[in-house]
PDB file of C-alpha atoms in Angstrom:
ATOM      1  CA  MET A   1       0.472  -0.412   0.159  1.00  0.00           C
ATOM      2  CA  GLN A   2       1.314   3.417  -0.982  1.00  0.00           C
ATOM      3  CA  PRO A   3       1.884   5.738   1.530  1.00  0.00           C
ATOM      4  CA  ILE A   4      -0.162   8.819   2.461  1.00  0.00           C
ATOM      5  CA  ARG A   5       1.850  12.091   0.807  1.00  0.00           C
ATOM      6  CA  VAL A   6       1.011  14.869   2.731  1.00  0.00           C
ATOM      7  CA  ALA A   7       2.003  18.172   2.940  1.00  0.00           C
ATOM      8  CA  ILE A   8       3.051  20.626   5.879  1.00  0.00           C
ATOM      9  CA  VAL A   9       0.792  24.027   5.732  1.00  0.00           C
ATOM     10  CA  GLY A  10       2.201  26.391   8.633  1.00  0.00           C
ATOM     11  CA  LEU A  11       6.190  25.742   9.538  1.00  0.00           C
ATOM     12  CA  GLY A  12       6.167  26.636  13.230  1.00  0.00           C
ATOM     13  CA  LYS A  13       6.930  25.499  16.172  1.00  0.00           C
ATOM     14  CA  ILE A  14       4.451  22.781  16.851  1.00  0.00           C
ATOM     15  CA  ALA A  15       4.958  21.431  13.116  1.00  0.00           C
ATOM     16  CA  ARG A  16       8.631  21.218  13.873  1.00  0.00           C
ATOM     17  CA  ASP A  17       8.721  19.907  17.415  1.00  0.00           C
ATOM     18  CA  GLN A  18       5.538  17.368  16.579  1.00  0.00           C
ATOM     19  CA  HIS A  19       3.901  16.864  12.554  1.00  0.00           C
ATOM     20  CA  LEU A  20       7.586  15.990  11.034  1.00  0.00           C
ATOM     21  CA  PRO A  21       8.962  13.711  13.994  1.00  0.00           C
ATOM     22  CA  ALA A  22       5.506  11.746  13.915  1.00  0.00           C
ATOM     23  CA  ILE A  23       4.905  11.561  10.389  1.00  0.00           C
ATOM     24  CA  ALA A  24       8.501  10.343  10.106  1.00  0.00           C
ATOM     25  CA  GLY A  25       7.921   8.123  12.089  1.00  0.00           C
ATOM     26  CA  ASN A  26       4.569   6.723  10.395  1.00  0.00           C
ATOM     27  CA  PRO A  27       5.363   4.265   7.117  1.00  0.00           C
ATOM     28  CA  ASP A  28       1.612   5.376   6.065  1.00  0.00           C
ATOM     29  CA  PHE A  29       3.389   9.007   5.160  1.00  0.00           C
ATOM     30  CA  ALA A  30       5.420  10.450   3.468  1.00  0.00           C
ATOM     31  CA  LEU A  31       5.833  13.917   4.012  1.00  0.00           C
ATOM     32  CA  ALA A  32       6.147  14.978   0.099  1.00  0.00           C
ATOM     33  CA  ALA A  33       5.638  19.311   0.747  1.00  0.00           C
ATOM     34  CA  THR A  34       5.579  22.201   3.433  1.00  0.00           C
ATOM     35  CA  VAL A  35       4.179  25.491   2.913  1.00  0.00           C
ATOM     36  CA  SER A  36       4.510  28.964   5.013  1.00  0.00           C
ATOM     37  CA  PRO A  37       4.500  32.473   3.281  1.00  0.00           C
ATOM     38  CA  ARG A  38       8.248  32.729   5.845  1.00  0.00           C
ATOM     39  CA  GLY A  39      10.383  31.496   6.489  1.00  0.00           C
ATOM     40  CA  ALA A  40      13.334  28.434   4.598  1.00  0.00           C
ATOM     41  CA  GLY A  41      11.506  25.077   3.917  1.00  0.00           C
ATOM     42  CA  LEU A  42      13.630  21.521   4.806  1.00  0.00           C
ATOM     43  CA  ASP A  43      16.187  20.005   3.338  1.00  0.00           C
ATOM     44  CA  ASP A  44      14.865  17.957  -0.159  1.00  0.00           C
ATOM     45  CA  VAL A  45      11.065  18.600   0.497  1.00  0.00           C
ATOM     46  CA  PRO A  46      10.279  20.980  -2.288  1.00  0.00           C
ATOM     47  CA  HIS A  47       8.688  24.244  -0.399  1.00  0.00           C
ATOM     48  CA  PHE A  48       5.855  26.559  -1.153  1.00  0.00           C
ATOM     49  CA  PRO A  49       4.969  29.847   0.381  1.00  0.00           C
ATOM     50  CA  SER A  50       1.245  29.331  -0.253  1.00  0.00           C
ATOM     51  CA  LEU A  51      -1.156  26.480  -0.704  1.00  0.00           C
ATOM     52  CA  ASP A  52      -1.829  27.582  -4.366  1.00  0.00           C
ATOM     53  CA  ALA A  53       1.099  27.748  -5.464  1.00  0.00           C
ATOM     54  CA  LEU A  54       1.902  24.148  -3.750  1.00  0.00           C
ATOM     55  CA  ILE A  55      -1.335  23.001  -5.763  1.00  0.00           C
ATOM     56  CA  ALA A  56      -0.050  25.282  -9.333  1.00  0.00           C
ATOM     57  CA  ALA A  57       3.308  22.985  -9.046  1.00  0.00           C
ATOM     58  CA  GLY A  58       1.291  19.691  -9.611  1.00  0.00           C
ATOM     59  CA  VAL A  59       3.514  18.065  -6.755  1.00  0.00           C
ATOM     60  CA  ALA A  60       1.715  14.652  -6.043  1.00  0.00           C
ATOM     61  CA  VAL A  61      -0.074  15.465  -2.476  1.00  0.00           C
ATOM     62  CA  ASP A  62      -2.800  13.979  -0.567  1.00  0.00           C
ATOM     63  CA  ALA A  63      -3.521  15.180   2.905  1.00  0.00           C
ATOM     64  CA  VAL A  64      -2.288  18.552   4.154  1.00  0.00           C
ATOM     65  CA  ALA A  65      -2.347  19.191   7.987  1.00  0.00           C
ATOM     66  CA  LEU A  66      -3.002  22.469   9.076  1.00  0.00           C
ATOM     67  CA  CYS A  67      -0.655  24.581  11.634  1.00  0.00           C
ATOM     68  CA  THR A  68      -1.570  27.034  10.676  1.00  0.00           C
ATOM     69  CA  PRO A  69      -3.352  29.773  13.513  1.00  0.00           C
ATOM     70  CA  PRO A  70      -6.420  29.180  13.474  1.00  0.00           C
ATOM     71  CA  GLN A  71      -7.968  32.954  12.438  1.00  0.00           C
ATOM     72  CA  VAL A  72      -7.007  32.611   8.796  1.00  0.00           C
ATOM     73  CA  ARG A  73      -6.951  28.004   8.729  1.00  0.00           C
ATOM     74  CA  TYR A  74     -10.815  27.829   7.239  1.00  0.00           C
ATOM     75  CA  ALA A  75     -10.171  29.133   3.865  1.00  0.00           C
ATOM     76  CA  ILE A  76      -6.965  27.022   3.439  1.00  0.00           C
ATOM     77  CA  ALA A  77      -9.124  24.018   4.700  1.00  0.00           C
ATOM     78  CA  VAL A  78     -12.070  25.044   2.197  1.00  0.00           C
ATOM     79  CA  GLN A  79      -9.154  25.250  -0.633  1.00  0.00           C
ATOM     80  CA  ALA A  80      -7.534  22.171   0.056  1.00  0.00           C
ATOM     81  CA  LEU A  81     -10.766  19.939   0.327  1.00  0.00           C
ATOM     82  CA  ALA A  82     -12.421  21.425  -3.469  1.00  0.00           C
ATOM     83  CA  ALA A  83      -8.770  19.584  -4.416  1.00  0.00           C
ATOM     84  CA  GLY A  84      -9.838  16.887  -2.802  1.00  0.00           C
ATOM     85  CA  LEU A  85      -7.076  16.893  -0.309  1.00  0.00           C
ATOM     86  CA  HIS A  86      -7.810  15.684   2.858  1.00  0.00           C
ATOM     87  CA  VAL A  87      -7.040  17.838   6.195  1.00  0.00           C
ATOM     88  CA  PHE A  88      -5.712  17.622   9.555  1.00  0.00           C
ATOM     89  CA  LEU A  89      -6.469  20.084  11.471  1.00  0.00           C
ATOM     90  CA  GLU A  90      -4.075  21.389  14.904  1.00  0.00           C
ATOM     91  CA  LYS A  91      -6.266  21.969  17.653  1.00  0.00           C
ATOM     92  CA  PRO A  92      -8.747  24.127  17.954  1.00  0.00           C
ATOM     93  CA  PRO A  93     -10.031  22.931  14.245  1.00  0.00           C
ATOM     94  CA  GLY A  94     -10.941  26.726  13.858  1.00  0.00           C
ATOM     95  CA  ALA A  95     -11.850  29.995  15.078  1.00  0.00           C
ATOM     96  CA  THR A  96     -14.717  29.873  15.035  1.00  0.00           C
ATOM     97  CA  LEU A  97     -17.724  26.990  15.726  1.00  0.00           C
ATOM     98  CA  SER A  98     -18.891  27.867  12.267  1.00  0.00           C
ATOM     99  CA  GLU A  99     -16.275  27.786  10.880  1.00  0.00           C
ATOM    100  CA  VAL A 100     -16.255  24.371  11.645  1.00  0.00           C
ATOM    101  CA  VAL A 101     -19.502  22.151  10.708  1.00  0.00           C
ATOM    102  CA  ALA A 102     -19.106  24.545   7.101  1.00  0.00           C
ATOM    103  CA  LEU A 103     -15.372  22.187   6.957  1.00  0.00           C
ATOM    104  CA  GLU A 104     -17.196  18.801   7.873  1.00  0.00           C
ATOM    105  CA  ALA A 105     -19.845  19.940   5.037  1.00  0.00           C
ATOM    106  CA  GLU A 106     -17.672  20.144   2.541  1.00  0.00           C
ATOM    107  CA  ALA A 107     -15.478  17.369   3.954  1.00  0.00           C
ATOM    108  CA  ALA A 108     -19.053  15.446   3.342  1.00  0.00           C
ATOM    109  CA  ALA A 109     -19.560  17.360  -0.191  1.00  0.00           C
ATOM    110  CA  SER A 110     -15.849  16.341  -1.651  1.00  0.00           C
ATOM    111  CA  GLY A 111     -15.643  12.905  -0.297  1.00  0.00           C
ATOM    112  CA  ALA A 112     -11.863  13.729   1.759  1.00  0.00           C
ATOM    113  CA  THR A 113     -11.617  13.111   5.114  1.00  0.00           C
ATOM    114  CA  LEU A 114     -11.421  15.626   7.561  1.00  0.00           C
ATOM    115  CA  PHE A 115     -10.055  15.093  11.081  1.00  0.00           C
ATOM    116  CA  ALA A 116      -9.921  17.780  14.223  1.00  0.00           C
ATOM    117  CA  SER A 117      -7.509  16.730  16.203  1.00  0.00           C
ATOM    118  CA  TRP A 118      -6.996  16.458  19.979  1.00  0.00           C
ATOM    119  CA  HIS A 119      -3.992  15.172  20.531  1.00  0.00           C
ATOM    120  CA  SER A 120      -4.306  15.548  24.411  1.00  0.00           C
ATOM    121  CA  ARG A 121      -6.848  12.710  24.195  1.00  0.00           C
ATOM    122  CA  TYR A 122      -3.614  10.009  22.945  1.00  0.00           C
ATOM    123  CA  ALA A 123      -2.089  10.972  26.109  1.00  0.00           C
ATOM    124  CA  ALA A 124      -1.359   7.535  27.328  1.00  0.00           C
ATOM    125  CA  GLY A 125      -3.225   7.762  30.560  1.00  0.00           C
ATOM    126  CA  VAL A 126      -6.235   9.166  28.735  1.00  0.00           C
ATOM    127  CA  GLU A 127      -8.175   5.678  27.630  1.00  0.00           C
ATOM    128  CA  PRO A 128      -7.510   3.803  30.867  1.00  0.00           C
ATOM    129  CA  ALA A 129      -9.100   7.012  32.740  1.00  0.00           C
ATOM    130  CA  ARG A 130     -11.937   6.864  30.962  1.00  0.00           C
ATOM    131  CA  ALA A 131     -12.244   3.011  31.135  1.00  0.00           C
ATOM    132  CA  PHE A 132     -12.232   3.205  35.367  1.00  0.00           C
ATOM    133  CA  LEU A 133     -14.514   6.088  35.109  1.00  0.00           C
ATOM    134  CA  ALA A 134     -17.354   4.382  32.814  1.00  0.00           C
ATOM    135  CA  ASP A 135     -19.285   2.870  35.508  1.00  0.00           C
ATOM    136  CA  ARG A 136     -18.398   5.113  38.754  1.00  0.00           C
ATOM    137  CA  ARG A 137     -20.182   7.861  40.611  1.00  0.00           C
ATOM    138  CA  ILE A 138     -18.418  10.852  39.897  1.00  0.00           C
ATOM    139  CA  ASP A 139     -18.766  13.116  43.126  1.00  0.00           C
ATOM    140  CA  ARG A 140     -16.297  16.180  42.241  1.00  0.00           C
ATOM    141  CA  VAL A 141     -13.956  17.082  39.159  1.00  0.00           C
ATOM    142  CA  THR A 142     -11.428  19.773  39.942  1.00  0.00           C
ATOM    143  CA  ILE A 143      -9.090  20.738  36.889  1.00  0.00           C
ATOM    144  CA  THR A 144      -5.979  22.685  36.926  1.00  0.00           C
ATOM    145  CA  TRP A 145      -3.847  23.897  34.010  1.00  0.00           C
ATOM    146  CA  ARG A 146      -1.291  25.861  34.490  1.00  0.00           C
ATOM    147  CA  GLU A 147       2.057  27.129  32.434  1.00  0.00           C
ATOM    148  CA  ASP A 148       4.578  29.726  31.399  1.00  0.00           C
ATOM    149  CA  VAL A 149       3.391  31.250  28.316  1.00  0.00           C
ATOM    150  CA  ARG A 150       7.046  32.568  27.295  1.00  0.00           C
ATOM    151  CA  VAL A 151       8.095  29.104  27.335  1.00  0.00           C
ATOM    152  CA  TRP A 152       5.425  27.618  25.295  1.00  0.00           C
ATOM    153  CA  HIS A 153       4.605  30.532  22.704  1.00  0.00           C
ATOM    154  CA  PRO A 154       6.983  32.501  22.518  1.00  0.00           C
ATOM    155  CA  GLY A 155       6.588  35.884  20.727  1.00  0.00           C
ATOM    156  CA  GLN A 156       3.575  34.328  19.032  1.00  0.00           C
ATOM    157  CA  ALA A 157       1.408  37.441  18.342  1.00  0.00           C
ATOM    158  CA  TRP A 158      -0.937  35.959  16.955  1.00  0.00           C
ATOM    159  CA  ILE A 159      -2.392  34.014  20.634  1.00  0.00           C
ATOM    160  CA  TRP A 160      -3.338  37.430  22.103  1.00  0.00           C
ATOM    161  CA  GLU A 161      -6.095  39.239  19.269  1.00  0.00           C
ATOM    162  CA  ALA A 162      -9.342  37.403  19.130  1.00  0.00           C
ATOM    163  CA  GLY A 163      -9.858  34.230  17.687  1.00  0.00           C
ATOM    164  CA  GLY A 164      -6.554  33.190  19.560  1.00  0.00           C
ATOM    165  CA  LEU A 165      -7.632  32.293  22.605  1.00  0.00           C
ATOM    166  CA  GLY A 166      -5.138  33.468  24.882  1.00  0.00           C
ATOM    167  CA  VAL A 167      -5.070  30.647  28.153  1.00  0.00           C
ATOM    168  CA  PHE A 168      -7.611  28.691  26.428  1.00  0.00           C
ATOM    169  CA  ASP A 169      -4.726  27.487  23.520  1.00  0.00           C
ATOM    170  CA  PRO A 170      -3.393  24.662  26.530  1.00  0.00           C
ATOM    171  CA  GLY A 171      -6.982  25.213  28.476  1.00  0.00           C
ATOM    172  CA  ILE A 172      -8.658  23.167  25.416  1.00  0.00           C
ATOM    173  CA  ASN A 173      -6.491  20.136  25.987  1.00  0.00           C
ATOM    174  CA  ALA A 174      -7.742  19.850  29.421  1.00  0.00           C
ATOM    175  CA  LEU A 175     -11.389  19.749  28.367  1.00  0.00           C
ATOM    176  CA  SER A 176     -10.526  17.948  25.564  1.00  0.00           C
ATOM    177  CA  ILE A 177      -9.146  14.870  27.675  1.00  0.00           C
ATOM    178  CA  ALA A 178     -12.488  16.559  30.408  1.00  0.00           C
ATOM    179  CA  THR A 179     -15.546  15.790  27.562  1.00  0.00           C
ATOM    180  CA  ARG A 180     -13.499  11.966  26.491  1.00  0.00           C
ATOM    181  CA  ILE A 181     -13.189  10.872  30.016  1.00  0.00           C
ATOM    182  CA  LEU A 182     -16.043  11.635  32.173  1.00  0.00           C
ATOM    183  CA  PRO A 183     -18.883   9.872  31.514  1.00  0.00           C
ATOM    184  CA  LYS A 184     -22.123  12.523  31.122  1.00  0.00           C
ATOM    185  CA  PRO A 185     -21.632  15.765  29.416  1.00  0.00           C
ATOM    186  CA  PHE A 186     -20.894  19.030  31.593  1.00  0.00           C
ATOM    187  CA  PHE A 187     -21.427  22.446  30.491  1.00  0.00           C
ATOM    188  CA  LEU A 188     -20.629  25.513  32.587  1.00  0.00           C
ATOM    189  CA  ARG A 189     -22.199  27.454  35.047  1.00  0.00           C
ATOM    190  CA  GLU A 190     -20.002  30.523  35.882  1.00  0.00           C
ATOM    191  CA  ALA A 191     -16.761  31.882  34.742  1.00  0.00           C
ATOM    192  CA  ILE A 192     -14.716  34.651  35.217  1.00  0.00           C
ATOM    193  CA  LEU A 193     -12.344  34.911  32.372  1.00  0.00           C
ATOM    194  CA  SER A 194      -9.060  38.016  32.702  1.00  0.00           C
ATOM    195  CA  LEU A 195      -7.537  40.037  30.491  1.00  0.00           C
ATOM    196  CA  PRO A 196      -4.245  41.765  30.496  1.00  0.00           C
ATOM    197  CA  ALA A 197      -4.950  45.347  29.833  1.00  0.00           C
ATOM    198  CA  ASN A 198      -3.124  45.575  26.492  1.00  0.00           C
ATOM    199  CA  ARG A 199      -3.944  42.288  25.055  1.00  0.00           C
ATOM    200  CA  ALA A 200      -7.658  40.852  23.559  1.00  0.00           C
ATOM    201  CA  ALA A 201      -7.841  37.090  24.548  1.00  0.00           C
ATOM    202  CA  PRO A 202      -7.320  36.102  28.228  1.00  0.00           C
ATOM    203  CA  ILE A 203      -4.232  35.507  30.530  1.00  0.00           C
ATOM    204  CA  ALA A 204      -6.122  33.193  33.580  1.00  0.00           C
ATOM    205  CA  ALA A 205      -9.697  32.222  33.921  1.00  0.00           C
ATOM    206  CA  ARG A 206     -11.855  30.434  36.231  1.00  0.00           C
ATOM    207  CA  MET A 207     -15.021  28.471  35.616  1.00  0.00           C
ATOM    208  CA  THR A 208     -17.715  26.185  36.894  1.00  0.00           C
ATOM    209  CA  PHE A 209     -18.885  23.435  35.357  1.00  0.00           C
ATOM    210  CA  SER A 210     -21.500  20.554  35.927  1.00  0.00           C
ATOM    211  CA  ASP A 211     -23.327  17.682  34.256  1.00  0.00           C
ATOM    212  CA  ALA A 212     -27.381  16.627  34.348  1.00  0.00           C
ATOM    213  CA  ALA A 213     -26.248  15.355  37.972  1.00  0.00           C
ATOM    214  CA  GLY A 214     -24.985  18.582  39.228  1.00  0.00           C
ATOM    215  CA  THR A 215     -21.767  17.258  39.695  1.00  0.00           C
ATOM    216  CA  PRO A 216     -19.212  20.198  40.127  1.00  0.00           C
ATOM    217  CA  ILE A 217     -16.331  21.012  37.999  1.00  0.00           C
ATOM    218  CA  ALA A 218     -14.233  23.539  38.603  1.00  0.00           C
ATOM    219  CA  MET A 219     -11.411  24.379  36.218  1.00  0.00           C
ATOM    220  CA  ASP A 220      -8.189  27.000  37.070  1.00  0.00           C
ATOM    221  CA  LEU A 221      -6.689  28.409  33.670  1.00  0.00           C
ATOM    222  CA  ASP A 222      -3.509  30.766  34.654  1.00  0.00           C
ATOM    223  CA  TRP A 223      -0.570  31.541  31.788  1.00  0.00           C
ATOM    224  CA  ARG A 224       1.840  32.885  34.094  1.00  0.00           C
ATOM    225  CA  GLN A 225       2.962  30.230  35.986  1.00  0.00           C
ATOM    226  CA  THR A 226       7.171  29.233  35.946  1.00  0.00           C
ATOM    227  CA  GLY A 227       9.106  26.975  37.250  1.00  0.00           C
ATOM    228  CA  PRO A 228       7.192  23.364  37.117  1.00  0.00           C
ATOM    229  CA  GLN A 229       4.188  23.310  35.486  1.00  0.00           C
ATOM    230  CA  THR A 230       0.770  22.173  36.633  1.00  0.00           C
ATOM    231  CA  TRP A 231      -1.350  19.762  33.957  1.00  0.00           C
ATOM    232  CA  ASP A 232      -3.569  17.882  36.398  1.00  0.00           C
ATOM    233  CA  ILE A 233      -6.938  16.247  36.535  1.00  0.00           C
ATOM    234  CA  LEU A 234      -8.250  14.949  39.469  1.00  0.00           C
ATOM    235  CA  VAL A 235     -11.458  12.194  39.686  1.00  0.00           C
ATOM    236  CA  GLU A 236     -13.519  11.676  43.078  1.00  0.00           C
ATOM    237  CA  THR A 237     -15.182   8.647  42.754  1.00  0.00           C
ATOM    238  CA  ASP A 238     -17.130   6.311  44.913  1.00  0.00           C
ATOM    239  CA  ALA A 239     -14.546   3.983  44.409  1.00  0.00           C
ATOM    240  CA  GLY A 240     -11.627   6.215  44.642  1.00  0.00           C
ATOM    241  CA  ASP A 241      -9.273   8.943  43.167  1.00  0.00           C
ATOM    242  CA  CYS A 242      -8.759   8.970  39.596  1.00  0.00           C
ATOM    243  CA  HIS A 243      -5.376  10.999  38.653  1.00  0.00           C
ATOM    244  CA  LEU A 244      -4.019  12.542  35.023  1.00  0.00           C
ATOM    245  CA  ALA A 245      -1.163  14.263  35.967  1.00  0.00           C
ATOM    246  CA  LYS A 246       1.732  15.741  33.564  1.00  0.00           C
ATOM    247  CA  GLY A 247      -0.614  16.404  30.726  1.00  0.00           C
ATOM    248  CA  GLY A 248      -2.449  12.994  30.950  1.00  0.00           C
ATOM    249  CA  SER A 249       0.467  10.817  30.315  1.00  0.00           C
ATOM    250  CA  VAL A 250       0.918   9.922  34.112  1.00  0.00           C
ATOM    251  CA  LEU A 251      -2.391   7.872  35.868  1.00  0.00           C
ATOM    252  CA  THR A 252      -2.916   7.147  39.410  1.00  0.00           C
ATOM    253  CA  LEU A 253      -5.809   4.814  40.169  1.00  0.00           C
ATOM    254  CA  PRO A 254      -6.261   3.540  43.481  1.00  0.00           C
ATOM    255  CA  THR A 255      -4.260   0.555  42.357  1.00  0.00           C
ATOM    256  CA  GLY A 256      -1.161   3.012  41.676  1.00  0.00           C
ATOM    257  CA  THR A 257       0.751   4.703  39.550  1.00  0.00           C
ATOM    258  CA  GLU A 258       1.229   4.179  35.427  1.00  0.00           C
ATOM    259  CA  THR A 259       3.712   6.346  33.712  1.00  0.00           C
ATOM    260  CA  GLN A 260       4.186   5.837  29.956  1.00  0.00           C
ATOM    261  CA  ASP A 261       5.970   7.751  27.441  1.00  0.00           C
ATOM    262  CA  ASP A 262       4.291  10.316  25.135  1.00  0.00           C
ATOM    263  CA  HIS A 263       2.944   9.466  21.522  1.00  0.00           C
ATOM    264  CA  GLU A 264       0.067  11.768  21.346  1.00  0.00           C
ATOM    265  CA  TYR A 265       1.445  13.102  17.936  1.00  0.00           C
ATOM    266  CA  PRO A 266       1.923   9.547  16.692  1.00  0.00           C
ATOM    267  CA  GLY A 267      -1.580   8.336  17.570  1.00  0.00           C
ATOM    268  CA  LEU A 268      -3.505  11.155  16.239  1.00  0.00           C
ATOM    269  CA  TYR A 269      -1.162  10.205  13.061  1.00  0.00           C
ATOM    270  CA  ALA A 270      -2.408   6.651  12.845  1.00  0.00           C
ATOM    271  CA  ARG A 271      -6.158   7.725  13.501  1.00  0.00           C
ATOM    272  CA  PHE A 272      -5.654  10.279  10.345  1.00  0.00           C
ATOM    273  CA  ALA A 273      -4.293   7.822   8.267  1.00  0.00           C
ATOM    274  CA  THR A 274      -7.237   5.045   9.445  1.00  0.00           C
ATOM    275  CA  LEU A 275      -9.661   7.715   8.914  1.00  0.00           C
ATOM    276  CA  VAL A 276      -8.056   8.799   5.566  1.00  0.00           C
ATOM    277  CA  ARG A 277      -8.187   4.587   4.527  1.00  0.00           C
ATOM    278  CA  GLU A 278     -11.696   4.315   5.172  1.00  0.00           C
ATOM    279  CA  ARG A 279     -12.753   7.580   3.710  1.00  0.00           C
ATOM    280  CA  ARG A 280     -14.568   8.801   6.492  1.00  0.00           C
ATOM    281  CA  SER A 281     -14.401  12.159   8.618  1.00  0.00           C
ATOM    282  CA  ASP A 282     -13.998  12.692  12.248  1.00  0.00           C
ATOM    283  CA  VAL A 283     -15.106  16.464  13.626  1.00  0.00           C
ATOM    284  CA  ASP A 284     -15.660  16.801  17.667  1.00  0.00           C
ATOM    285  CA  ILE A 285     -15.992  20.528  18.413  1.00  0.00           C
ATOM    286  CA  ALA A 286     -17.473  19.674  22.260  1.00  0.00           C
ATOM    287  CA  PRO A 287     -14.067  21.302  23.624  1.00  0.00           C
ATOM    288  CA  LEU A 288     -14.309  24.410  21.405  1.00  0.00           C
ATOM    289  CA  ARG A 289     -17.947  24.604  22.190  1.00  0.00           C
ATOM    290  CA  LEU A 290     -17.248  24.956  25.402  1.00  0.00           C
ATOM    291  CA  VAL A 291     -14.404  27.681  25.568  1.00  0.00           C
ATOM    292  CA  ALA A 292     -16.659  28.726  23.137  1.00  0.00           C
ATOM    293  CA  ASP A 293     -19.619  29.111  26.017  1.00  0.00           C
ATOM    294  CA  ALA A 294     -16.706  30.513  28.615  1.00  0.00           C
ATOM    295  CA  PHE A 295     -16.712  33.490  26.084  1.00  0.00           C
ATOM    296  CA  LEU A 296     -20.532  34.068  25.810  1.00  0.00           C
ATOM    297  CA  ARG A 297     -21.218  33.287  29.412  1.00  0.00           C
ATOM    298  CA  GLY A 298     -17.861  34.520  31.710  1.00  0.00           C
ATOM    299  CA  GLU A 299     -17.159  37.838  33.319  1.00  0.00           C
ATOM    300  CA  ARG A 300     -14.376  40.150  32.162  1.00  0.00           C
ATOM    301  CA  GLU A 301     -11.802  41.200  34.390  1.00  0.00           C
ATOM    302  CA  THR A 302      -8.481  43.501  33.792  1.00  0.00           C
ATOM    303  CA  VAL A 303      -5.397  42.699  35.070  1.00  0.00           C
ATOM    304  CA  GLU A 304      -1.949  44.037  34.768  1.00  0.00           C
ATOM    305  CA  ALA A 305      -0.469  44.373  31.065  1.00  0.00           C
ATOM    306  CA  PHE A 306       1.572  41.406  29.394  1.00  0.00           C
ATOM    307  CA  GLU A 307       4.745  41.525  27.859  1.00  0.00           C
ATOM    308  CA  ASP A 308       6.011  38.789  26.247  1.00  0.00           C
TER     309      ASP A 308
END
């Protein structure tokens, strides 16, 4: 079986750190090209300033992985789908819910695969946690996601602009896990979003969710943490605690602790290969919907200006 020829669109930090190694390590894929309006490409791989230029050059490509900021992703995805290309969307899948719904319809009409990826769902502890929680009574959930934006997004001005999500860029990772492991859907009760005086997106947020049974779910997001980073989800149940740490790679259950190596992006590309071979799409907007609810319903407070 021939490998899926994939082009990366947007050759920034996430593409270089995660997508390129995952593609290189998966025999189902071959890197066919890179696309970026700025900077150089890779040695021995065709490079283009735009998707238009790639398509016009006639380079054989089956799929694209869109690693651009979400504000510009919709138009590129529409163009790729219209050309019959399968599309892998880096998270979040779009700048708005309406864009993602429209893309799903475009993919269905074109017959191409559309994959809205949530890399944190592929952390090693997520599926075992989901299995443990499936038949438990959930008493309380506490989500703490605190990191240093200067480490993870240095100089990335787009992330502070409208549509860039601010602290919800990492926070949506926690929500992608929570919506996967918790057995019941949950929804926002209240939120306080902290916006720096000089930015359009929040640097911190405190939220309260609950499910239909009234189970309390508290979420604390902050982009100002220095030193050790905190990516924890604690679920208290009638059978003991389920604790996911380090973004889901470390799972502690009443029976003990399991730690495994990171395989998030290899897992994503394995899933994408299956979807492409089966001509199916996977477009789950639940995490993005909860973020949209926070912006819709949350109170705003202004905090001190932030300089990168």
